[in-house]
Amino acid sequence: MVSLIITTYNYANYVERAIRSALEQSLAENQFEVIVVNDCSTDHTAEILENYEEEVRVFNLEKNVGLAGARNFGIKKAKGQFVMFLDADDYIHRDLLKVQKLFLEENNSLDAVSTDYWLVDERGRHMEHVSSEKEPIACGIMFRKDFLYNIGLYDEGFRAREEEDLRIRWLDNYQIYNIILPLYRYRMHDSNLTKDVEAMNKGAEMLQQKHSK
């Protein structure tokens, strides 16, 4: 089984599109689950999620723990052998889970699988096909769950660049195989976390301190 984990914080404007893309997957329904972790949003995210409680596993956190903590919470609740993260402001092609699961099941030597992605604008218009191998992102990667536990999951001390820290530790032990198909949709908008310069700079300092040799 695959556990698709959506983490969200104040993305009420986008989260429904993410959930719909997850529920519309071509993979058989009994082969995957959708987990949504609401990281104590203060907008109307919780109200939106009420509409999907029969179709997805919704968890409303009582305290904001940050993206790393929310992802770890989702991993710990996951029932699947494989886990994949979908940001609440992004969405995915209907065949993403099927393709990635097939690669991992038929290639026991593969540790994780990513796909290329389309940069899309606010309205979902395709802007650029980007290689995940050359310009990696945190989501759209299907991991073997037990390997994530082996490296210690996400470091919850990070409030930005947590995916870079995880990738460094992952690549010290395992590999990520990239499929050259743009099956993930990475949405560009004014509220992207990567545009928080202060948080990104703090994350960069933490990475330097943690991984400098």
mmCIF file of C-alpha atoms in Angstrom:
data_model
loop_
_atom_site.group_PDB
_atom_site.id
_atom_site.type_symbol
_atom_site.label_atom_id
_atom_site.label_comp_id
_atom_site.label_asym_id
_atom_site.label_seq_id
_atom_site.Cartn_x
_atom_site.Cartn_y
_atom_site.Cartn_z
ATOM 1 C CA MET A 1 0.000 0.000 0.000
ATOM 2 C CA VAL A 2 0.987 3.621 -0.598
ATOM 3 C CA SER A 3 0.335 6.359 1.960
ATOM 4 C CA LEU A 4 -0.025 9.761 0.304
ATOM 5 C CA ILE A 5 0.514 12.445 2.947
ATOM 6 C CA ILE A 6 -0.733 16.014 2.509
ATOM 7 C CA THR A 7 0.414 18.566 5.081
ATOM 8 C CA THR A 8 -1.328 21.918 5.186
ATOM 9 C CA TYR A 9 -1.083 25.188 7.064
ATOM 10 C CA ASN A 10 -3.406 28.035 6.023
ATOM 11 C CA TYR A 11 -3.725 26.794 2.443
ATOM 12 C CA ALA A 12 -7.518 26.739 2.314
ATOM 13 C CA ASN A 13 -7.390 28.232 -1.180
ATOM 14 C CA TYR A 14 -5.436 25.272 -2.545
ATOM 15 C CA VAL A 15 -5.928 22.179 -0.386
ATOM 16 C CA GLU A 16 -9.086 20.933 -2.125
ATOM 17 C CA ARG A 17 -7.271 20.728 -5.466
ATOM 18 C CA ALA A 18 -4.526 18.700 -3.812
ATOM 19 C CA ILE A 19 -7.038 16.327 -2.218
ATOM 20 C CA ARG A 20 -9.007 15.873 -5.446
ATOM 21 C CA SER A 21 -5.847 15.018 -7.369
ATOM 22 C CA ALA A 22 -5.048 12.426 -4.704
ATOM 23 C CA LEU A 23 -8.504 10.863 -4.767
ATOM 24 C CA GLU A 24 -8.560 10.760 -8.583
ATOM 25 C CA GLN A 25 -5.505 8.494 -8.813
ATOM 26 C CA SER A 26 -5.693 5.639 -11.320
ATOM 27 C CA LEU A 27 -4.178 3.255 -8.771
ATOM 28 C CA ALA A 28 -6.827 0.918 -7.321
ATOM 29 C CA GLU A 29 -8.528 2.394 -4.249
ATOM 30 C CA ASN A 30 -7.429 -0.490 -2.030
ATOM 31 C CA GLN A 31 -3.803 0.150 -2.950
ATOM 32 C CA PHE A 32 -3.443 3.589 -1.369
ATOM 33 C CA GLU A 33 -4.640 5.857 1.415
ATOM 34 C CA VAL A 34 -4.711 9.637 1.692
ATOM 35 C CA ILE A 35 -3.676 11.284 4.967
ATOM 36 C CA VAL A 36 -4.196 15.016 5.536
ATOM 37 C CA VAL A 37 -2.373 16.663 8.444
ATOM 38 C CA ASN A 38 -3.769 20.109 9.248
ATOM 39 C CA ASP A 39 -0.997 21.871 11.181
ATOM 40 C CA CYS A 40 -3.281 24.049 13.309
ATOM 41 C CA SER A 41 -4.427 26.273 10.433
ATOM 42 C CA THR A 42 -6.137 29.513 11.418
ATOM 43 C CA ASP A 43 -8.087 29.972 8.162
ATOM 44 C CA HIS A 44 -11.084 27.816 7.103
ATOM 45 C CA THR A 45 -8.964 24.748 6.240
ATOM 46 C CA ALA A 46 -10.609 22.642 8.975
ATOM 47 C CA GLU A 47 -14.085 23.371 7.572
ATOM 48 C CA ILE A 48 -12.996 22.277 4.107
ATOM 49 C CA LEU A 49 -11.489 19.064 5.439
ATOM 50 C CA GLU A 50 -14.779 18.135 7.116
ATOM 51 C CA ASN A 51 -16.159 17.440 3.625
ATOM 52 C CA TYR A 52 -13.523 14.756 3.006
ATOM 53 C CA GLU A 53 -13.440 12.888 6.299
ATOM 54 C CA GLU A 54 -15.185 9.850 4.783
ATOM 55 C CA GLU A 55 -12.658 9.594 1.946
ATOM 56 C CA VAL A 56 -9.371 10.566 3.580
ATOM 57 C CA ARG A 57 -7.814 10.276 7.023
ATOM 58 C CA VAL A 58 -7.881 13.800 8.463
ATOM 59 C CA PHE A 59 -5.818 14.842 11.489
ATOM 60 C CA ASN A 60 -6.275 18.346 12.920
ATOM 61 C CA LEU A 61 -3.298 19.148 15.134
ATOM 62 C CA GLU A 62 -3.996 21.261 18.225
ATOM 63 C CA LYS A 63 -0.548 22.899 18.144
ATOM 64 C CA ASN A 64 1.439 24.168 15.170
ATOM 65 C CA VAL A 65 4.490 21.912 14.855
ATOM 66 C CA GLY A 66 5.904 23.084 11.523
ATOM 67 C CA LEU A 67 6.257 21.245 8.244
ATOM 68 C CA ALA A 68 8.864 18.760 9.477
ATOM 69 C CA GLY A 69 6.762 17.856 12.503
ATOM 70 C CA ALA A 70 3.576 17.562 10.434
ATOM 71 C CA ARG A 71 5.293 15.238 7.952
ATOM 72 C CA ASN A 72 6.654 13.101 10.768
ATOM 73 C CA PHE A 73 3.161 12.892 12.256
ATOM 74 C CA GLY A 74 1.843 11.699 8.892
ATOM 75 C CA ILE A 75 4.584 9.093 8.542
ATOM 76 C CA LYS A 76 3.810 7.701 11.983
ATOM 77 C CA LYS A 77 0.111 7.392 11.069
ATOM 78 C CA ALA A 78 0.824 5.834 7.649
ATOM 79 C CA LYS A 79 -0.261 2.253 7.014
ATOM 80 C CA GLY A 80 1.562 1.916 3.699
ATOM 81 C CA GLN A 81 4.880 0.320 2.856
ATOM 82 C CA PHE A 82 5.577 3.352 0.683
ATOM 83 C CA VAL A 83 4.971 7.020 1.519
ATOM 84 C CA MET A 84 4.773 10.091 -0.710
ATOM 85 C CA PHE A 85 4.328 13.741 0.256
ATOM 86 C CA LEU A 86 2.079 16.199 -1.546
ATOM 87 C CA ASP A 87 2.145 19.838 -0.489
ATOM 88 C CA ALA A 88 -1.306 21.338 -0.006
ATOM 89 C CA ASP A 89 -0.716 24.009 -2.649
ATOM 90 C CA ASP A 90 0.383 21.472 -5.283
ATOM 91 C CA TYR A 91 -1.354 18.619 -7.113
ATOM 92 C CA ILE A 92 -0.472 15.504 -9.082
ATOM 93 C CA HIS A 93 -1.167 13.667 -12.343
ATOM 94 C CA ARG A 94 -3.645 10.802 -11.974
ATOM 95 C CA ASP A 95 -1.009 8.163 -12.794
ATOM 96 C CA LEU A 96 1.713 9.304 -10.391
ATOM 97 C CA LEU A 97 1.107 6.743 -7.647
ATOM 98 C CA LYS A 98 0.636 3.881 -10.103
ATOM 99 C CA VAL A 99 3.897 4.610 -11.924
ATOM 100 C CA GLN A 100 6.011 5.115 -8.812
ATOM 101 C CA LYS A 101 4.575 2.098 -6.989
ATOM 102 C CA LEU A 102 5.243 -0.102 -10.027
ATOM 103 C CA PHE A 103 8.880 1.014 -10.151
ATOM 104 C CA LEU A 104 9.457 0.285 -6.461
ATOM 105 C CA GLU A 105 7.653 -3.050 -6.479
ATOM 106 C CA GLU A 106 9.381 -4.353 -9.596
ATOM 107 C CA ASN A 107 12.832 -3.019 -8.659
ATOM 108 C CA ASN A 108 13.757 -4.122 -5.148
ATOM 109 C CA SER A 109 17.109 -2.365 -5.494
ATOM 110 C CA LEU A 110 15.439 1.056 -5.696
ATOM 111 C CA ASP A 111 15.178 2.967 -2.422
ATOM 112 C CA ALA A 112 12.969 5.866 -3.543
ATOM 113 C CA VAL A 113 11.478 7.180 -6.777
ATOM 114 C CA SER A 114 10.882 10.763 -7.892
ATOM 115 C CA THR A 115 9.393 12.196 -11.064
ATOM 116 C CA ASP A 116 9.939 15.405 -12.980
ATOM 117 C CA TYR A 117 7.428 18.195 -12.407
ATOM 118 C CA TRP A 118 5.627 21.038 -14.103
ATOM 119 C CA LEU A 119 5.895 24.491 -12.620
ATOM 120 C CA VAL A 120 2.345 25.855 -12.728
ATOM 121 C CA ASP A 121 0.947 29.296 -11.968
ATOM 122 C CA GLU A 122 -1.942 30.249 -9.667
ATOM 123 C CA ARG A 123 -4.482 29.036 -12.239
ATOM 124 C CA GLY A 124 -2.698 25.759 -12.902
ATOM 125 C CA ARG A 125 -1.244 26.738 -16.276
ATOM 126 C CA HIS A 126 1.912 24.850 -17.170
ATOM 127 C CA MET A 127 4.959 27.119 -17.191
ATOM 128 C CA GLU A 128 8.031 24.884 -17.322
ATOM 129 C CA HIS A 129 8.962 21.181 -17.310
ATOM 130 C CA VAL A 130 11.644 20.789 -14.628
ATOM 131 C CA SER A 131 13.969 17.847 -13.983
ATOM 132 C CA SER A 132 13.737 16.625 -10.385
ATOM 133 C CA GLU A 133 17.224 15.224 -10.748
ATOM 134 C CA LYS A 134 18.681 18.658 -11.554
ATOM 135 C CA GLU A 135 16.341 20.770 -9.411
ATOM 136 C CA PRO A 136 14.947 18.508 -6.671
ATOM 137 C CA ILE A 137 11.938 19.397 -4.540
ATOM 138 C CA ALA A 138 10.660 17.883 -1.315
ATOM 139 C CA CYS A 139 7.457 16.355 -2.639
ATOM 140 C CA GLY A 140 6.598 13.915 -5.402
ATOM 141 C CA ILE A 141 9.104 11.357 -4.070
ATOM 142 C CA MET A 142 7.909 7.900 -3.072
ATOM 143 C CA PHE A 143 10.020 6.520 -0.222
ATOM 144 C CA ARG A 144 10.228 3.115 1.367
ATOM 145 C CA LYS A 145 8.815 4.000 4.795
ATOM 146 C CA ASP A 146 11.149 1.825 6.831
ATOM 147 C CA PHE A 147 14.151 3.589 5.271
ATOM 148 C CA LEU A 148 12.793 6.952 6.461
ATOM 149 C CA TYR A 149 12.716 5.552 9.983
ATOM 150 C CA ASN A 150 16.270 4.274 9.507
ATOM 151 C CA ILE A 151 17.588 7.804 8.928
ATOM 152 C CA GLY A 152 15.581 9.333 11.761
ATOM 153 C CA LEU A 153 12.687 10.958 9.861
ATOM 154 C CA TYR A 154 12.587 14.754 9.467
ATOM 155 C CA ASP A 155 14.573 16.933 11.860
ATOM 156 C CA GLU A 156 11.849 18.959 13.579
ATOM 157 C CA GLY A 157 14.339 21.644 14.538
ATOM 158 C CA PHE A 158 14.113 22.947 10.968
ATOM 159 C CA ARG A 159 11.328 25.378 10.072
ATOM 160 C CA ALA A 160 12.643 25.701 6.500
ATOM 161 C CA ARG A 161 14.957 23.621 4.306
ATOM 162 C CA GLU A 162 13.927 20.508 6.242
ATOM 163 C CA GLU A 163 13.748 18.634 2.933
ATOM 164 C CA GLU A 164 17.380 19.506 2.161
ATOM 165 C CA ASP A 165 18.476 18.120 5.522
ATOM 166 C CA LEU A 166 16.472 14.926 4.931
ATOM 167 C CA ARG A 167 17.900 14.557 1.406
ATOM 168 C CA ILE A 168 21.473 14.888 2.674
ATOM 169 C CA ARG A 169 20.926 12.163 5.259
ATOM 170 C CA TRP A 170 18.983 10.015 2.776
ATOM 171 C CA LEU A 171 21.708 10.175 0.145
ATOM 172 C CA ASP A 172 24.314 9.197 2.733
ATOM 173 C CA ASN A 173 22.537 5.848 2.948
ATOM 174 C CA TYR A 174 20.205 5.430 -0.026
ATOM 175 C CA GLN A 175 19.488 6.634 -3.548
ATOM 176 C CA ILE A 176 16.607 8.378 -5.353
ATOM 177 C CA TYR A 177 15.814 7.201 -8.879
ATOM 178 C CA ASN A 178 14.194 9.847 -11.061
ATOM 179 C CA ILE A 179 11.587 9.028 -13.715
ATOM 180 C CA ILE A 180 11.686 11.507 -16.589
ATOM 181 C CA LEU A 181 7.940 12.097 -16.634
ATOM 182 C CA PRO A 182 6.479 15.391 -15.316
ATOM 183 C CA LEU A 183 3.772 13.906 -13.096
ATOM 184 C CA TYR A 184 3.945 16.393 -10.208
ATOM 185 C CA ARG A 185 2.532 19.938 -10.348
ATOM 186 C CA TYR A 186 4.532 22.485 -8.338
ATOM 187 C CA ARG A 187 2.482 25.652 -7.926
ATOM 188 C CA MET A 188 4.196 29.045 -7.839
ATOM 189 C CA HIS A 189 2.453 31.776 -5.819
ATOM 190 C CA ASP A 190 3.194 34.613 -3.422
ATOM 191 C CA SER A 191 2.777 32.463 -0.301
ATOM 192 C CA ASN A 192 5.376 29.788 -1.141
ATOM 193 C CA LEU A 193 7.487 29.058 1.933
ATOM 194 C CA THR A 194 10.609 29.373 -0.201
ATOM 195 C CA LYS A 195 9.833 33.097 -0.523
ATOM 196 C CA ASP A 196 10.223 33.598 3.239
ATOM 197 C CA VAL A 197 13.790 34.915 3.047
ATOM 198 C CA GLU A 198 14.350 35.041 6.803
ATOM 199 C CA ALA A 199 13.233 31.434 7.337
ATOM 200 C CA MET A 200 15.230 30.188 4.351
ATOM 201 C CA ASN A 201 18.379 31.953 5.568
ATOM 202 C CA LYS A 202 17.937 30.502 9.057
ATOM 203 C CA GLY A 203 17.499 27.055 7.527
ATOM 204 C CA ALA A 204 20.668 27.519 5.488
ATOM 205 C CA GLU A 205 22.608 28.392 8.645
ATOM 206 C CA MET A 206 21.295 25.268 10.381
ATOM 207 C CA LEU A 207 22.260 23.108 7.412
ATOM 208 C CA GLN A 208 25.772 24.545 7.453
ATOM 209 C CA GLN A 209 26.149 23.922 11.170
ATOM 210 C CA LYS A 210 24.746 20.411 11.029
ATOM 211 C CA HIS A 211 26.471 19.083 7.924
ATOM 212 C CA SER A 212 29.742 20.998 7.648
ATOM 213 C CA LYS A 213 32.729 18.703 7.891
#
